[in-house]
mmCIF file of N, CA and C in Angstrom:
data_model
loop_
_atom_site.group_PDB
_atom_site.id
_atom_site.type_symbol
_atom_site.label_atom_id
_atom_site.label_comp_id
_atom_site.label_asym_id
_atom_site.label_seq_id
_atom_site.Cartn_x
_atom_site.Cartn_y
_atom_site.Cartn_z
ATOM 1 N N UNK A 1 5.752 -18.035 -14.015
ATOM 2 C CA UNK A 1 5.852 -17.869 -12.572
ATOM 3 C C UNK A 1 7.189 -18.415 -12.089
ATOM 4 N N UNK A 2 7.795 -17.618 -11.396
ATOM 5 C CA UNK A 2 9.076 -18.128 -10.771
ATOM 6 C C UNK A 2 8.962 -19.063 -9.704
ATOM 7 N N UNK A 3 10.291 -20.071 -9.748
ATOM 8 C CA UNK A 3 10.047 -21.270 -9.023
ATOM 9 C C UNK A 3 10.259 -21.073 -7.358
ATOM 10 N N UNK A 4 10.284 -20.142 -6.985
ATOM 11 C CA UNK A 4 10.486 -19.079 -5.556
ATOM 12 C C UNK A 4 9.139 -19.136 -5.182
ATOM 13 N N UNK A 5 8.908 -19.345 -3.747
ATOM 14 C CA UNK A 5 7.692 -19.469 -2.905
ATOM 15 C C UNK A 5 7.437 -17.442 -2.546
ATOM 16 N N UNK A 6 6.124 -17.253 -3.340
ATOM 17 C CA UNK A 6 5.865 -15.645 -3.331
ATOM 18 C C UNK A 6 4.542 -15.542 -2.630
ATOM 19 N N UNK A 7 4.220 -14.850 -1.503
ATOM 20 C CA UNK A 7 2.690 -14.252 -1.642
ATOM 21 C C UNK A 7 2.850 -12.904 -0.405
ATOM 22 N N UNK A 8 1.434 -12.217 -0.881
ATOM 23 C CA UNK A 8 1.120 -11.110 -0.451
ATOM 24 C C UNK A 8 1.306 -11.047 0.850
ATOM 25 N N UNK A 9 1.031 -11.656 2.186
ATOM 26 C CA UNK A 9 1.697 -11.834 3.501
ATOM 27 C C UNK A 9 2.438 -12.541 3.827
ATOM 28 N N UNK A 10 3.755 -12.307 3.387
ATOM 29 C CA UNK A 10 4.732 -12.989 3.507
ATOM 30 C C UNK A 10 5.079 -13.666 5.106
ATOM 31 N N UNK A 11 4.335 -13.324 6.164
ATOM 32 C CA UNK A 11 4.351 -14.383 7.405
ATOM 33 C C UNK A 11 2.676 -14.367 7.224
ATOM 34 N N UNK A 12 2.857 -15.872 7.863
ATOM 35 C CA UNK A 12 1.968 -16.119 8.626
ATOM 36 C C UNK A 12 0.985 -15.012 9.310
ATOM 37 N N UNK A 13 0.147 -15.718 10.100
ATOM 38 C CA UNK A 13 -0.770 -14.333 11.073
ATOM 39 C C UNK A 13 0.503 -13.822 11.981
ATOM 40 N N UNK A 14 -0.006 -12.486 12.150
ATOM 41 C CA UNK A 14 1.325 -12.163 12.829
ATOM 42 C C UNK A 14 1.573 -13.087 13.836
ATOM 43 N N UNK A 15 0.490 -13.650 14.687
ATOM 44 C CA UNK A 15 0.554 -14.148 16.045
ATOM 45 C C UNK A 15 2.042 -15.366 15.404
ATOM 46 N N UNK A 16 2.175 -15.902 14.639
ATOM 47 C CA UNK A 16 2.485 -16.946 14.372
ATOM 48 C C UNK A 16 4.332 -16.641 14.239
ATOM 49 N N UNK A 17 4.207 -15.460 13.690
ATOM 50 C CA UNK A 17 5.581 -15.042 13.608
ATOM 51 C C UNK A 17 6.794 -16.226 12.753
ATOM 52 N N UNK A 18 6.601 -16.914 11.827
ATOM 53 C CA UNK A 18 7.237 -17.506 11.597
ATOM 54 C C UNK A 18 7.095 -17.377 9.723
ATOM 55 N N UNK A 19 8.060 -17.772 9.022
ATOM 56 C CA UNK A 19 7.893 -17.463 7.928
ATOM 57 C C UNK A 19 6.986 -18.310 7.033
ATOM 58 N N UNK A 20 6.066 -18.008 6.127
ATOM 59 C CA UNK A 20 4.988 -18.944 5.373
ATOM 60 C C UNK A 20 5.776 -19.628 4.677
ATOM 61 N N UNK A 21 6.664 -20.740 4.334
ATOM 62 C CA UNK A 21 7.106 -20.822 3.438
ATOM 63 C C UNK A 21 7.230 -22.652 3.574
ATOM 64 N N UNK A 22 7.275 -23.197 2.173
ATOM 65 C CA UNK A 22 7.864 -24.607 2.527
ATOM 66 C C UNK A 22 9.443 -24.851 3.018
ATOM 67 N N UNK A 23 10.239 -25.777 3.288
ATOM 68 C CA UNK A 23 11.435 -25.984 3.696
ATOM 69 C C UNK A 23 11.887 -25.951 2.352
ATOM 70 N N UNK A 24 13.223 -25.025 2.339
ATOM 71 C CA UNK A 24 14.009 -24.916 1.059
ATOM 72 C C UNK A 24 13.678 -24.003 0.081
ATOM 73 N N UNK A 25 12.234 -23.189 0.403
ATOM 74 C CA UNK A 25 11.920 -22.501 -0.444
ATOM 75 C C UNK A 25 12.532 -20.968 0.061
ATOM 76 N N UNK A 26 11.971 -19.908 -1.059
ATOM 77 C CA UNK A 26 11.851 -18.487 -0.605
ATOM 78 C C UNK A 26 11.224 -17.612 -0.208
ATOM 79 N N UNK A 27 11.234 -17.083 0.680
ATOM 80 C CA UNK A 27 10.478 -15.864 1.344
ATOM 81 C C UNK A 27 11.086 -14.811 0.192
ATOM 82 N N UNK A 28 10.098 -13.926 -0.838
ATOM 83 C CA UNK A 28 10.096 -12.400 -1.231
ATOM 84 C C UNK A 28 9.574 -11.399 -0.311
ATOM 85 N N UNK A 29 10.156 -10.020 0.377
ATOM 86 C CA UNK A 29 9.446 -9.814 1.238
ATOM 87 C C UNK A 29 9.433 -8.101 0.324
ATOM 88 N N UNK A 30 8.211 -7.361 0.604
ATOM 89 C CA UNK A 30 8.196 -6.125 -0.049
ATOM 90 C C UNK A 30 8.645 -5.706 0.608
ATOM 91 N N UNK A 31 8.910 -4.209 -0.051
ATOM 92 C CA UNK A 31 9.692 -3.288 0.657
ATOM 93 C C UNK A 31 8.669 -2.362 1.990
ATOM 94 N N UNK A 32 8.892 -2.010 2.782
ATOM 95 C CA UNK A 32 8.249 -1.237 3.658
ATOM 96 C C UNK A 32 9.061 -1.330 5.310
ATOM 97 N N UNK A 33 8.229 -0.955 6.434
ATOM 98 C CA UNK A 33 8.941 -0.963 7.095
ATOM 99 C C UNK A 33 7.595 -1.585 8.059
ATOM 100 N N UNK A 34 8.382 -2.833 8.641
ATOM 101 C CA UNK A 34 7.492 -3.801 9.795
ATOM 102 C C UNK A 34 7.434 -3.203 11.068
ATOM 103 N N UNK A 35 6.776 -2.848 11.513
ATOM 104 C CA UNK A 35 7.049 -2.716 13.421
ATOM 105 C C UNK A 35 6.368 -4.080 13.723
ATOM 106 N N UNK A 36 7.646 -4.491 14.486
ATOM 107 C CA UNK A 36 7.151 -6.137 14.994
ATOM 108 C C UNK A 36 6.909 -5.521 16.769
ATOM 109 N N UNK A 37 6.047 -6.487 17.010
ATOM 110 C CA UNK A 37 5.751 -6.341 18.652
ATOM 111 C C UNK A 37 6.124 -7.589 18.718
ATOM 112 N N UNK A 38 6.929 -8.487 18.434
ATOM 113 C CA UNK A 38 7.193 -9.886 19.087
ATOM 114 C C UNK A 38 8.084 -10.579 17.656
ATOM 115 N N UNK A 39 9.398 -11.425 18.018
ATOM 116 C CA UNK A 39 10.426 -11.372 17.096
ATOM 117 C C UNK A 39 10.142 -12.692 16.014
ATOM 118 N N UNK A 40 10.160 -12.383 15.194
ATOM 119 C CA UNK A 40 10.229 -13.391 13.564
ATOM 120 C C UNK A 40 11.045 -14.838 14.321
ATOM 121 N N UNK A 41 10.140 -15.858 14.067
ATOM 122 C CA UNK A 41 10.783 -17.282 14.412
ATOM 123 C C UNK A 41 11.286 -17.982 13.305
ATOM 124 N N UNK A 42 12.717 -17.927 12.934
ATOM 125 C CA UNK A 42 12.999 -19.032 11.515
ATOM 126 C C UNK A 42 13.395 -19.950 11.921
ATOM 127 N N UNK A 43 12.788 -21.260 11.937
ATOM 128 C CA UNK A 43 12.893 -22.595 12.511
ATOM 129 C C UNK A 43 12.888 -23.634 11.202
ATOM 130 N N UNK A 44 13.195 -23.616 9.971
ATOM 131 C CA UNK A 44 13.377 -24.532 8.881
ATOM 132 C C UNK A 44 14.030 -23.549 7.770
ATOM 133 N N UNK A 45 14.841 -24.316 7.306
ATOM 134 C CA UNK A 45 15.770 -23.510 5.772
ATOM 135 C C UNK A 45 14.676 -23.390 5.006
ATOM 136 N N UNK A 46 15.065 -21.857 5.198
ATOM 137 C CA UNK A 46 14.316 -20.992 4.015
ATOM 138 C C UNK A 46 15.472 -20.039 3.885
ATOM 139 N N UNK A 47 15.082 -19.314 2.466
ATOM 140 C CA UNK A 47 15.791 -18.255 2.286
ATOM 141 C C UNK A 47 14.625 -17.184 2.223
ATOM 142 N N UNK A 48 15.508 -15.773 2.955
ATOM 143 C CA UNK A 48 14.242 -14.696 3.173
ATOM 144 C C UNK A 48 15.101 -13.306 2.254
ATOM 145 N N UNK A 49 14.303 -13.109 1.507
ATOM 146 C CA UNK A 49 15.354 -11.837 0.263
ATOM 147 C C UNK A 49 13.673 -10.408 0.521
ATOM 148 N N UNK A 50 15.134 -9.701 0.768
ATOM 149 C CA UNK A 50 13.982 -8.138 0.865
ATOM 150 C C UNK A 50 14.602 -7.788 0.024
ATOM 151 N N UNK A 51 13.809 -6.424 -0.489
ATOM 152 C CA UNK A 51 13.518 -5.277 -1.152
ATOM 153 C C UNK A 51 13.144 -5.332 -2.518
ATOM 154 N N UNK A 52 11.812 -6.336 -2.574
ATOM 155 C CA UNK A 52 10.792 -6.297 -3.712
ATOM 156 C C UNK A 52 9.789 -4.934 -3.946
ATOM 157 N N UNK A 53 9.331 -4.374 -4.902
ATOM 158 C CA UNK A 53 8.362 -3.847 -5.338
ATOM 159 C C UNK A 53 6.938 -4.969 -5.019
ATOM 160 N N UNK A 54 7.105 -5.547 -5.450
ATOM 161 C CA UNK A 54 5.843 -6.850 -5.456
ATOM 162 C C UNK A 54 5.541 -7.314 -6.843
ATOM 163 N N UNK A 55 6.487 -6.369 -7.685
ATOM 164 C CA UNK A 55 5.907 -6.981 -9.374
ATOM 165 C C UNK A 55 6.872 -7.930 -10.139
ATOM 166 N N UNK A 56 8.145 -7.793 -9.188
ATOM 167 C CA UNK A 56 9.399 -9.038 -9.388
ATOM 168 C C UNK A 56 8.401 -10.174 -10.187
ATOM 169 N N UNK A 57 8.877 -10.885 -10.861
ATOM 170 C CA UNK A 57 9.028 -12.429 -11.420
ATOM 171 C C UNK A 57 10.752 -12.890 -11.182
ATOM 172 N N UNK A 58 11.075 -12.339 -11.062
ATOM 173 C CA UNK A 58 12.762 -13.140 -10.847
ATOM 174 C C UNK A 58 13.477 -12.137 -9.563
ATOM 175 N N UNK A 59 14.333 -12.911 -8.592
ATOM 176 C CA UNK A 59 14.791 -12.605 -8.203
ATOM 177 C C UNK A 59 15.779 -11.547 -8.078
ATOM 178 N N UNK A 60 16.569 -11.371 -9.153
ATOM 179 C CA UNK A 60 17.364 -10.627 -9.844
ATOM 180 C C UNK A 60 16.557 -9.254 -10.405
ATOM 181 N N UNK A 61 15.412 -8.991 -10.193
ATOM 182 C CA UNK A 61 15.348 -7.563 -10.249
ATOM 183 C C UNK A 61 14.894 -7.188 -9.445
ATOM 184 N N UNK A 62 15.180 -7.641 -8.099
ATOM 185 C CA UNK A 62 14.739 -6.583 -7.221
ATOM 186 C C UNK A 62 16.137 -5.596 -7.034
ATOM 187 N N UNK A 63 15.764 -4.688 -5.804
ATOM 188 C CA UNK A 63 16.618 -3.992 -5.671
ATOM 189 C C UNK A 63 17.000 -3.488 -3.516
ATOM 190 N N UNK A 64 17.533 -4.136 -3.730
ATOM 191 C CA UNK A 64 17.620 -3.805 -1.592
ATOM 192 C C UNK A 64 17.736 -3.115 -1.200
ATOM 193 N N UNK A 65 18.675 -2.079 -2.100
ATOM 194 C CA UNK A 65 19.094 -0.873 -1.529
ATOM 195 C C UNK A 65 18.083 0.331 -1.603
ATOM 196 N N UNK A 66 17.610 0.250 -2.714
ATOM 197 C CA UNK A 66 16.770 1.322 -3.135
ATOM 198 C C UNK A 66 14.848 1.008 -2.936
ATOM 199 N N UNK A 67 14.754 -0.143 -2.537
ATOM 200 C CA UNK A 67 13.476 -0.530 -1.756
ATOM 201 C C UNK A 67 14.241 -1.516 -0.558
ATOM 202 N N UNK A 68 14.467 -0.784 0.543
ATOM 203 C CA UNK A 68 14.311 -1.646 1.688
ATOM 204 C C UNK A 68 13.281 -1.505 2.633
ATOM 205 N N UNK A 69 13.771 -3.105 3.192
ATOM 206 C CA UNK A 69 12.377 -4.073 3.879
ATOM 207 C C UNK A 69 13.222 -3.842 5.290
ATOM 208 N N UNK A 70 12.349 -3.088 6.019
ATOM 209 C CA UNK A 70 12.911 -2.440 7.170
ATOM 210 C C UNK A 70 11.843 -3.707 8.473
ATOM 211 N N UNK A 71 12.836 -4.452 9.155
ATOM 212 C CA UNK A 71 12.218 -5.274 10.364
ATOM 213 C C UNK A 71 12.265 -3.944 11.405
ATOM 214 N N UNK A 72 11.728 -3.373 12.221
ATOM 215 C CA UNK A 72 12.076 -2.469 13.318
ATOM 216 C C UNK A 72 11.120 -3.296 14.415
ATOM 217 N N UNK A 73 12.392 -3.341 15.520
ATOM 218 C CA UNK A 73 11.464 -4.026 16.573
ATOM 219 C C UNK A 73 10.996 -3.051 17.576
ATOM 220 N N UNK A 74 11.314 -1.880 17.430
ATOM 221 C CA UNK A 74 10.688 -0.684 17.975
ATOM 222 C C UNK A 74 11.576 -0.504 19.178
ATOM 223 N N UNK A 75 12.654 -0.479 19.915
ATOM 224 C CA UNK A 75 13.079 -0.526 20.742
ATOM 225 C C UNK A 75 12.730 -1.562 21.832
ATOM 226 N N UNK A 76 11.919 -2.138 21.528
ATOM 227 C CA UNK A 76 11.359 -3.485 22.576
ATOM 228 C C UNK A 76 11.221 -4.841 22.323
ATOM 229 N N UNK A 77 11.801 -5.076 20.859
ATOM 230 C CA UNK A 77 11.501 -6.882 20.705
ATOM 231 C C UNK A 77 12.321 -6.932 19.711
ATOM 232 N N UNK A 78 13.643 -8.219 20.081
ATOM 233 C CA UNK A 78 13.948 -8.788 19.051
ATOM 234 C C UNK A 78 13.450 -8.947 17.571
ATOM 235 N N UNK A 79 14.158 -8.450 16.606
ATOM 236 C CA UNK A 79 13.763 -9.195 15.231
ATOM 237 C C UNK A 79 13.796 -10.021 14.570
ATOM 238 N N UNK A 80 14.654 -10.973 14.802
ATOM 239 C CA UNK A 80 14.214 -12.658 14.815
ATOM 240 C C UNK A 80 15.313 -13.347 15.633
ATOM 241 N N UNK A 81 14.838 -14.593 15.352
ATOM 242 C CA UNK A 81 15.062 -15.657 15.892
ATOM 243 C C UNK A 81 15.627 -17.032 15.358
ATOM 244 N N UNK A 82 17.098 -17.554 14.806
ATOM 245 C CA UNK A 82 16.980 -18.531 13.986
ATOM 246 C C UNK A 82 17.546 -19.707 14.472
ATOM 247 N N UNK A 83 16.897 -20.605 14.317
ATOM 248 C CA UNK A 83 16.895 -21.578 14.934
ATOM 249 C C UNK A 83 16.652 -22.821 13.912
ATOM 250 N N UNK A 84 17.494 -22.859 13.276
ATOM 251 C CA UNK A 84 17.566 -24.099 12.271
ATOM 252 C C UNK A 84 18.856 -24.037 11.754
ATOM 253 N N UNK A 85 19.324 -25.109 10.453
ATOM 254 C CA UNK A 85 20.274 -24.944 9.541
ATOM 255 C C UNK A 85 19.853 -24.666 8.191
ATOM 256 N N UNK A 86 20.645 -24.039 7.381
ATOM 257 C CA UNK A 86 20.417 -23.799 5.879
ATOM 258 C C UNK A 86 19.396 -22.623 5.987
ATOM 259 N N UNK A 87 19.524 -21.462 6.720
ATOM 260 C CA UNK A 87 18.822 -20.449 6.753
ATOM 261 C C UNK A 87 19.790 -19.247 5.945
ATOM 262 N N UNK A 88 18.875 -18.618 5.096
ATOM 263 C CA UNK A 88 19.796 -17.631 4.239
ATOM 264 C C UNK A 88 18.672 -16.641 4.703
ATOM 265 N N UNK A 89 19.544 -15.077 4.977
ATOM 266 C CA UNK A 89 18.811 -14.050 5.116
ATOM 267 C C UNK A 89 19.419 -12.679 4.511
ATOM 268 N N UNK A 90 18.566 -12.143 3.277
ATOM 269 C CA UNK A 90 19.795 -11.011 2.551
ATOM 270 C C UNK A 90 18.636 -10.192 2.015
ATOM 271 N N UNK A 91 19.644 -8.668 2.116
ATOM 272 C CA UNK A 91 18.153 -7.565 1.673
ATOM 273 C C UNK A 91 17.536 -7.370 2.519
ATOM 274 N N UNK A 92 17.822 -7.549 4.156
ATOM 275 C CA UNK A 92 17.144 -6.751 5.359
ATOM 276 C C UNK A 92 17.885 -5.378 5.827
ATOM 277 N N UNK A 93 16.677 -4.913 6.414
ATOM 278 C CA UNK A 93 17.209 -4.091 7.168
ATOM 279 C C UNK A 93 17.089 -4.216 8.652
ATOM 280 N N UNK A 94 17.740 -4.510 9.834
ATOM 281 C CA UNK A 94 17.625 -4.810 10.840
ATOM 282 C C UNK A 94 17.660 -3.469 12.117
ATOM 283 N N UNK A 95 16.704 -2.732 13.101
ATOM 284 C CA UNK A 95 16.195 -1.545 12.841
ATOM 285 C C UNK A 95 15.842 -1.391 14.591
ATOM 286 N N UNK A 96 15.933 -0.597 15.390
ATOM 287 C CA UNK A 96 15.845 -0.668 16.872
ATOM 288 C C UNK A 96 15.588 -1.908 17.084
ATOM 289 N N UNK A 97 16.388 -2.920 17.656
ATOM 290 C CA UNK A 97 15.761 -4.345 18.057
ATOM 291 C C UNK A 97 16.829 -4.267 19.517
ATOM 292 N N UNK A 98 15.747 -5.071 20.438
ATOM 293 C CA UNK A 98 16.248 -4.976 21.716
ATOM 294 C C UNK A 98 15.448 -6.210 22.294
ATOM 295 N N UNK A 99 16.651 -6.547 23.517
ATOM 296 C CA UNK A 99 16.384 -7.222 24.055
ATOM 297 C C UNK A 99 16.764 -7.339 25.375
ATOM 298 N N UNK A 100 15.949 -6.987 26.241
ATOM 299 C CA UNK A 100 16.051 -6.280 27.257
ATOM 300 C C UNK A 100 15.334 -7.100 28.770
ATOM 301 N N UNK A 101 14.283 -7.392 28.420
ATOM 302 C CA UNK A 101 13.425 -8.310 29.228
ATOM 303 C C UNK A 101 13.315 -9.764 29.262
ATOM 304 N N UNK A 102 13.087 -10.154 30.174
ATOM 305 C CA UNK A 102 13.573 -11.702 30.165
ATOM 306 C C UNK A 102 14.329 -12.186 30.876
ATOM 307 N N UNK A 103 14.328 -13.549 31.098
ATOM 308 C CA UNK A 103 15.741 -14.155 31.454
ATOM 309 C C UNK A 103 17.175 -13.433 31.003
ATOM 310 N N UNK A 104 17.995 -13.453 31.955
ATOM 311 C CA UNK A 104 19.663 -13.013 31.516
ATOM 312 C C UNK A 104 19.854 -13.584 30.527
ATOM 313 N N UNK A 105 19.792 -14.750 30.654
ATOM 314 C CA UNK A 105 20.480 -16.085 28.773
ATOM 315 C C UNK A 105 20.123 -15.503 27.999
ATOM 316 N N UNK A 106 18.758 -14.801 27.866
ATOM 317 C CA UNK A 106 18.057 -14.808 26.394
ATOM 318 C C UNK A 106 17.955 -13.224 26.107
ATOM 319 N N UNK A 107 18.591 -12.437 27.480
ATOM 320 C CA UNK A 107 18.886 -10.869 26.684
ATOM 321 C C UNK A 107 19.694 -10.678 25.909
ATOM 322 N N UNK A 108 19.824 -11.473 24.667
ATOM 323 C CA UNK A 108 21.062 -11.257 23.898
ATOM 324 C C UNK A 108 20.673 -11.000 22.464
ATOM 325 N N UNK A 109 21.668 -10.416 21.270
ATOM 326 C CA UNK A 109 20.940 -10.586 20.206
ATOM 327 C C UNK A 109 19.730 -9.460 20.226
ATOM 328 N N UNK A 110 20.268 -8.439 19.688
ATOM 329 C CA UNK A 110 19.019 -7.095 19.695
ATOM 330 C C UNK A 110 18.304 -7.665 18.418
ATOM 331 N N UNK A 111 19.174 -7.687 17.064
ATOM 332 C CA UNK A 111 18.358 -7.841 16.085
ATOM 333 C C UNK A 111 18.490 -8.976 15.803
ATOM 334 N N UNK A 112 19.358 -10.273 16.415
ATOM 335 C CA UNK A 112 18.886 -11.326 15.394
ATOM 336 C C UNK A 112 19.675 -12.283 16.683
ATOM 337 N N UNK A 113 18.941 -13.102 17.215
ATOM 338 C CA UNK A 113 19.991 -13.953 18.054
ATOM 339 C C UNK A 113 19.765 -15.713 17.531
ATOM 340 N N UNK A 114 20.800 -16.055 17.578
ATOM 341 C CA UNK A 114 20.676 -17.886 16.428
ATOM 342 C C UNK A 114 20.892 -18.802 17.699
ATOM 343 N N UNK A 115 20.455 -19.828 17.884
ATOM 344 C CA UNK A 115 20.355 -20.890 18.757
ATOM 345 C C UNK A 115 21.723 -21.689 18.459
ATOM 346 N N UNK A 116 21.901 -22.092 19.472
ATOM 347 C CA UNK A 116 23.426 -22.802 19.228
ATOM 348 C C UNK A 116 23.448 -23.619 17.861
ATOM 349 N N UNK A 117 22.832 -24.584 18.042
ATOM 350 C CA UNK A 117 22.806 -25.348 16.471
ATOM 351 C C UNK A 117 22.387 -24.744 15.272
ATOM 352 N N UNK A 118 21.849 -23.173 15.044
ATOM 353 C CA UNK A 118 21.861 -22.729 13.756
ATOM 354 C C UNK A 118 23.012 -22.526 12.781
ATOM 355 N N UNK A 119 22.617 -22.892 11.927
ATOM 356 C CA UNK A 119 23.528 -22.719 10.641
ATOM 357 C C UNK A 119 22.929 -21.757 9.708
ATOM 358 N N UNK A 120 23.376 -20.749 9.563
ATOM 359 C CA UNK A 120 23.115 -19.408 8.684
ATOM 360 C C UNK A 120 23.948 -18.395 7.919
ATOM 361 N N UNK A 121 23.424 -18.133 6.852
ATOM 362 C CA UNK A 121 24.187 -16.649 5.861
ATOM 363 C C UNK A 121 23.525 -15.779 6.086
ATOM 364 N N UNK A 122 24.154 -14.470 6.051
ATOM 365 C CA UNK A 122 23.459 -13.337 6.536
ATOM 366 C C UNK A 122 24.283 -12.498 5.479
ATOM 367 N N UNK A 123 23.794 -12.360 4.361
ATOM 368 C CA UNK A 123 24.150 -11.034 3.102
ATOM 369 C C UNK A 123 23.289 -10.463 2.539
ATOM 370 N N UNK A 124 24.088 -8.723 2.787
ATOM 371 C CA UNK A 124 24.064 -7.276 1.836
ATOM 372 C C UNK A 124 22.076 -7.211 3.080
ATOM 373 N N UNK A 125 23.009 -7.132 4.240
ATOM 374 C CA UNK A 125 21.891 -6.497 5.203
ATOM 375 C C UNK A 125 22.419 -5.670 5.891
ATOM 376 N N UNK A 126 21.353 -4.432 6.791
ATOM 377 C CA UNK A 126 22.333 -3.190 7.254
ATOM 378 C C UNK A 126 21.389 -3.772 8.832
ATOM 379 N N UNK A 127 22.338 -3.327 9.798
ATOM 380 C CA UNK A 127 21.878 -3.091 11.277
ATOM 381 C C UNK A 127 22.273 -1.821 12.086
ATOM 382 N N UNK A 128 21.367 -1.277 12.020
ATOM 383 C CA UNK A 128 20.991 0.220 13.015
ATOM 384 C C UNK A 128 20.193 0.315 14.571
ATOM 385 N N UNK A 129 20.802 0.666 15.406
ATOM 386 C CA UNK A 129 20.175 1.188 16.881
ATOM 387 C C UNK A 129 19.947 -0.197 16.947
ATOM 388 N N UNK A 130 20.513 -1.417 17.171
ATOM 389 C CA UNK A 130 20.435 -2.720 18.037
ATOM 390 C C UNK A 130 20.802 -2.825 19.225
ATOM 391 N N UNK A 131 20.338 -3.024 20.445
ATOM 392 C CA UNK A 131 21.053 -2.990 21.510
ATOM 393 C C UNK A 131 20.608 -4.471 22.493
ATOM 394 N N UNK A 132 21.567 -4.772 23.207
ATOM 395 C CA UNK A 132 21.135 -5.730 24.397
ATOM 396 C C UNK A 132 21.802 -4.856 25.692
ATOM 397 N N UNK A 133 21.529 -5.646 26.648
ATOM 398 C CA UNK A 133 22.444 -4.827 27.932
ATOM 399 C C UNK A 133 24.442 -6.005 28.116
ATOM 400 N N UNK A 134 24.610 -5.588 28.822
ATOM 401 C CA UNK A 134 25.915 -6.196 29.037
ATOM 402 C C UNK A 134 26.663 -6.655 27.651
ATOM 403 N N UNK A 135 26.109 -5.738 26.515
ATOM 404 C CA UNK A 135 27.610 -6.080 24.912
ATOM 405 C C UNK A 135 27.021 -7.610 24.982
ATOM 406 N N UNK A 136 26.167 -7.878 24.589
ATOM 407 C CA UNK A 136 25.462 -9.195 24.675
ATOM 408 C C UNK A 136 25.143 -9.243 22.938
ATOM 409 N N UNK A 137 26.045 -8.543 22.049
ATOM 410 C CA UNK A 137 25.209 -8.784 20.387
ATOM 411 C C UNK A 137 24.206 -8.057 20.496
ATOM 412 N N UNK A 138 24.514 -6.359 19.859
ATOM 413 C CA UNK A 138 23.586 -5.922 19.559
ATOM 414 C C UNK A 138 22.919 -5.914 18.311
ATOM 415 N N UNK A 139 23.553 -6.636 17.440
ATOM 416 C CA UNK A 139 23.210 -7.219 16.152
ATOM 417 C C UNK A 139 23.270 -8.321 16.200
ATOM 418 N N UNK A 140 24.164 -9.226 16.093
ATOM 419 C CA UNK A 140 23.872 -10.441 16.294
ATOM 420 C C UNK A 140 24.879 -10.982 17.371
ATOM 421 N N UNK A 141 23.737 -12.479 18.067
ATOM 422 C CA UNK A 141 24.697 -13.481 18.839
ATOM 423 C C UNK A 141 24.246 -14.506 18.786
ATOM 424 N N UNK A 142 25.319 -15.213 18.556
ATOM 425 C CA UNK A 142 25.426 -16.768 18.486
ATOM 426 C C UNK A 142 26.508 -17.035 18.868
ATOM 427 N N UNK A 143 26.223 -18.259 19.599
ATOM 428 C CA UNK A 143 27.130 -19.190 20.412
ATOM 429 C C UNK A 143 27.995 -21.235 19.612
#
């Protein structure tokens, strides 16, 4: 068994929106495509790697390109949220995410908006149809 934190629902209940994982460990996420109604909270270093089959034992054989793990926030909800340091995120696909409703501050960041104090890597991920209003990071913003 690989020393990578693995299981079959890789979040929490959805309500919870945050990733199952211990601090420092890994999120494996299968390949498919999420419609989120409300945006992924990463609030402790984890690393989150898409485009598993689900039969991986090592990291190194998955494949991202050819199984991607599609977040789509459907045109109506952010796809996450990061809000910690030592957050690694690689092998997404980031997919209509919007942010539209709300406070002005927080319409920002279609697919991924980071809290001032996050510290994060973001590799070999694609972002499609992200939008905010006012060029506010339609992929990403951080301040």
């Amino acid at each position: 068994m690989s020393s990578s934190y693995q299981r079959r629902n890789h979040f929490r209940e959805r309500n919870q929106n945050r990733p199952a994982a211990p601090d420092g460990k890994q999120v494996w996420v299968k390949d498919g495509l999420y419609a989120l109604t409300s945006e992924l909270i990463v609030d402790k270093p984890v690393s989150i790697y898409g485009g598993f089959s689900g039969k991986e034992k090592r990291l190194a054989a998955r494949n991202w390109k050819q199984r991607p793990t599609t977040l789509d926030g459907q045109g109506t909800t952010r796809c996450m949220f990061l809000n910690h340091e030592g957050i690694l995120i690689n092998g997404l696909v980031f997919k209509s995410g919007s942010m539209s409703t709300g406070m002005l501050n927080m319409r920002r960041g279609g697919a991924i908006h980071a809290a001032p104090l996050a510290r994060f890597t973001i590799e070999d991920c694609l972002f499609t149809d992200n939008r905010t209003p006012f060029n506010s990071g339609g992929a990403l913003f951080t301040t």
